[in-house]
Amino acid sequence: MEKNNSSEGMDLPWGSEWSKKFVTNVGLITSSDGAEDNIMSSEWTHHVSYSPGIIAVCIKKTNTTHDNILKTKEFGVSLASQDQNILAYVAGTNSGKDLNKISVLKELGFKFFKAEKINALLVEGASLHLECKVWKSIELPERTIFLGLVVERHSVPDKTSLIYHSNKFWKFGQEIEKPSEQEMKKINEAVEKNKK
């Protein structure tokens, strides 16, 4: 039910005209329960600190990944590259409670490699590979935000990340230039004029 009392906050439901305005990457979050490896797609995968490197992932409490991270206090992050839309779809539309997604993806030709400092797989061909240990967690009503301290990073391949927007996958398009020299002059003049 959508809440509209300002003291309670309002819902931004999945697929709504509000939530579809956000643009994110597609995080491929890998974990293990010690017996079976798992993967899920997470549009809520964000780099939130440079030093130390900290990654935030927001995971639904009913997901296998949530259970695995709670148990092991670690997870892998591979950012899906533009040619991994099928992988991201399979990882995001199936539950690890009902299906061994890693086996399905291997059967479809996708490859994985073992992380070095955590017990999880990472996705070959992704645009970024990070290994994280849980630093802190924040409880939300339906989800938990896990803040992962980066304990290992792998060389960055020449790959561009997949984009998720309006419930669809996208590629990067035309670059939009930063302000021109003339525009920067106007901006700087306005800034100087309005300093406190």
Coordinates of C-alpha atoms in Angstrom, one line a residue:
M1 CA 0.0 0.0 0.0
E2 CA 1.3 3.4 -0.9
K3 CA 1.9 5.7 2.0
N4 CA 1.3 9.4 1.7
N5 CA 1.6 10.7 5.2
S6 CA 4.7 12.8 5.2
S7 CA 5.8 11.6 8.6
E8 CA 5.7 8.0 7.3
G9 CA 7.2 8.7 3.9
M10 CA 5.8 7.7 0.5
D11 CA 6.4 4.6 -1.5
L12 CA 8.4 4.7 -4.8
P13 CA 7.1 1.3 -6.2
W14 CA 9.2 -0.8 -8.6
G15 CA 8.3 0.1 -12.2
S16 CA 6.5 3.3 -11.2
E17 CA 7.0 6.6 -13.1
W18 CA 9.2 7.8 -10.2
S19 CA 11.5 4.8 -9.8
K20 CA 12.0 4.5 -13.6
K21 CA 13.8 7.9 -13.7
F22 CA 16.8 6.5 -11.9
V23 CA 19.9 5.3 -13.9
T24 CA 22.1 2.7 -12.4
N25 CA 24.6 0.0 -13.3
V26 CA 24.0 -3.7 -12.9
G27 CA 25.9 -5.2 -10.1
L28 CA 26.4 -9.0 -10.3
I29 CA 26.6 -9.9 -6.6
T30 CA 28.2 -13.3 -5.9
S31 CA 28.2 -15.2 -2.6
S32 CA 28.4 -18.7 -1.2
D33 CA 26.8 -20.5 1.7
G34 CA 29.8 -22.8 1.8
A35 CA 28.2 -25.5 -0.2
E36 CA 26.8 -23.7 -3.3
D37 CA 27.8 -20.5 -5.1
N38 CA 25.1 -18.0 -6.0
I39 CA 24.7 -14.8 -8.1
M40 CA 22.1 -12.1 -8.3
S41 CA 21.7 -8.9 -10.3
S42 CA 21.4 -5.7 -8.2
E43 CA 20.7 -2.3 -9.6
W44 CA 21.5 -0.9 -6.2
T45 CA 25.2 -1.4 -6.3
H46 CA 27.1 1.8 -5.5
H47 CA 30.7 3.0 -4.9
V48 CA 30.3 5.1 -1.8
S49 CA 33.9 5.7 -0.5
Y50 CA 37.3 6.2 -2.2
S51 CA 39.5 5.7 0.8
P52 CA 39.0 3.1 2.0
G53 CA 37.1 1.7 -1.0
I54 CA 33.5 0.9 0.2
I55 CA 30.7 -0.6 -1.9
A56 CA 27.1 -0.5 -0.9
V57 CA 24.7 -3.2 -2.0
C58 CA 21.0 -3.2 -1.1
I59 CA 19.6 -6.7 -0.9
K60 CA 16.0 -7.9 -0.3
K61 CA 15.8 -9.9 2.9
T62 CA 14.1 -12.9 1.2
N63 CA 17.0 -13.4 -1.3
T64 CA 19.5 -16.2 -1.0
T65 CA 22.3 -13.6 -1.4
H66 CA 21.0 -11.9 1.7
D67 CA 21.2 -15.1 3.7
N68 CA 24.7 -15.9 2.3
I69 CA 26.1 -12.4 3.2
L70 CA 24.6 -12.6 6.7
K71 CA 26.2 -16.0 7.2
T72 CA 29.7 -15.3 5.7
K73 CA 30.1 -11.5 6.0
E74 CA 31.5 -11.3 2.5
F75 CA 30.4 -10.9 -1.2
G76 CA 31.8 -10.3 -4.6
V77 CA 30.9 -7.5 -7.0
S78 CA 31.3 -7.8 -10.8
L79 CA 29.7 -5.0 -12.8
A80 CA 27.9 -6.4 -15.8
S81 CA 29.5 -5.3 -19.1
Q82 CA 27.4 -4.2 -22.1
D83 CA 27.6 -7.7 -23.6
Q84 CA 26.3 -9.4 -20.5
N85 CA 22.6 -8.5 -20.7
I86 CA 21.6 -12.2 -20.8
L87 CA 23.7 -13.0 -17.8
A88 CA 22.2 -10.1 -15.9
Y89 CA 18.7 -11.1 -16.9
V90 CA 19.1 -14.7 -15.7
A91 CA 20.8 -13.6 -12.5
G92 CA 18.1 -11.1 -11.8
T93 CA 14.8 -12.9 -12.7
N94 CA 15.4 -16.2 -10.9
S95 CA 15.8 -17.1 -7.2
G96 CA 18.7 -18.9 -5.8
K97 CA 16.2 -20.7 -3.5
D98 CA 14.7 -22.5 -6.6
L99 CA 17.6 -22.7 -9.0
N100 CA 21.3 -23.1 -9.2
K101 CA 21.9 -19.9 -11.3
I102 CA 25.6 -20.5 -11.6
S103 CA 25.0 -23.9 -13.3
V104 CA 22.5 -22.4 -15.7
L105 CA 24.8 -19.6 -16.6
K106 CA 27.7 -22.0 -17.2
E107 CA 25.5 -24.1 -19.4
L108 CA 24.8 -20.9 -21.4
G109 CA 28.5 -20.3 -21.9
F110 CA 29.3 -17.8 -19.2
K111 CA 32.5 -18.3 -17.1
F112 CA 33.5 -17.5 -13.6
F113 CA 36.8 -17.5 -11.6
K114 CA 37.5 -17.9 -7.9
A115 CA 38.0 -14.8 -5.8
E116 CA 41.4 -14.6 -3.9
K117 CA 40.4 -13.3 -0.5
I118 CA 36.7 -14.3 -0.1
N119 CA 34.9 -17.6 -0.8
A120 CA 32.9 -16.5 -3.9
L121 CA 33.1 -16.5 -7.6
L122 CA 33.6 -13.5 -9.8
V123 CA 32.2 -13.1 -13.4
E124 CA 34.6 -13.3 -16.3
G125 CA 34.1 -10.6 -18.9
A126 CA 32.5 -8.1 -16.4
S127 CA 33.7 -4.5 -16.5
L128 CA 34.9 -4.5 -12.8
H129 CA 35.7 -7.2 -10.2
L130 CA 35.9 -6.4 -6.4
E131 CA 36.0 -8.6 -3.4
C132 CA 34.3 -7.2 -0.3
K133 CA 34.0 -8.0 3.5
V134 CA 31.0 -6.6 5.3
W135 CA 32.1 -3.4 7.2
K136 CA 28.6 -2.3 8.3
S137 CA 25.0 -3.1 7.6
I138 CA 21.9 -0.9 7.7
E139 CA 18.4 -2.4 8.2
L140 CA 15.6 -1.1 5.9
P141 CA 12.0 -2.4 6.0
E142 CA 12.4 -4.8 3.1
R143 CA 16.1 -4.8 2.5
T144 CA 19.5 -4.6 4.1
I145 CA 22.2 -2.3 2.9
F146 CA 25.5 -4.1 3.2
L147 CA 28.6 -1.8 3.2
G148 CA 31.5 -3.9 1.9
L149 CA 35.1 -2.9 2.5
V150 CA 37.0 -3.7 -0.7
V151 CA 39.7 -6.3 0.3
E152 CA 40.8 -7.1 -3.2
R153 CA 40.4 -5.5 -6.6
H154 CA 41.3 -7.0 -10.0
S155 CA 42.7 -5.3 -13.1
V156 CA 40.0 -3.5 -14.9
P157 CA 39.3 -4.9 -18.4
D158 CA 38.6 -2.7 -21.4
K159 CA 34.8 -3.1 -21.0
T160 CA 32.0 -0.7 -20.6
S161 CA 29.4 -1.2 -17.9
L162 CA 25.8 -2.1 -18.7
I163 CA 23.2 0.6 -17.8
Y164 CA 19.8 -0.1 -16.2
H165 CA 17.1 2.6 -16.7
S166 CA 13.3 2.5 -17.0
N167 CA 13.3 -1.3 -16.4
K168 CA 15.5 -1.9 -19.5
F169 CA 19.2 -2.5 -20.2
W170 CA 21.1 0.3 -22.2
K171 CA 24.5 1.0 -23.7
F172 CA 26.3 4.3 -23.3
G173 CA 25.5 6.7 -26.1
Q174 CA 26.6 10.1 -27.0
E175 CA 28.8 12.0 -24.5
I176 CA 27.4 15.3 -23.3
E177 CA 30.2 17.8 -23.0
K178 CA 30.9 19.6 -19.7
P179 CA 30.3 23.4 -19.8
S180 CA 32.3 25.3 -22.4
E181 CA 35.0 27.8 -21.5
Q182 CA 32.5 30.6 -22.1
E183 CA 29.9 28.9 -19.9
M184 CA 32.5 28.3 -17.2
K185 CA 33.3 32.0 -17.2
K186 CA 29.7 32.8 -16.5
I187 CA 29.4 30.1 -13.9
N188 CA 32.5 31.3 -12.1
E189 CA 31.3 35.0 -12.2
A190 CA 28.0 33.9 -10.7
V191 CA 29.8 31.9 -8.0
E192 CA 32.1 34.8 -7.1
K193 CA 29.2 37.2 -7.0
N194 CA 27.1 35.0 -4.6
K195 CA 29.8 33.9 -2.1
K196 CA 28.8 34.3 1.5

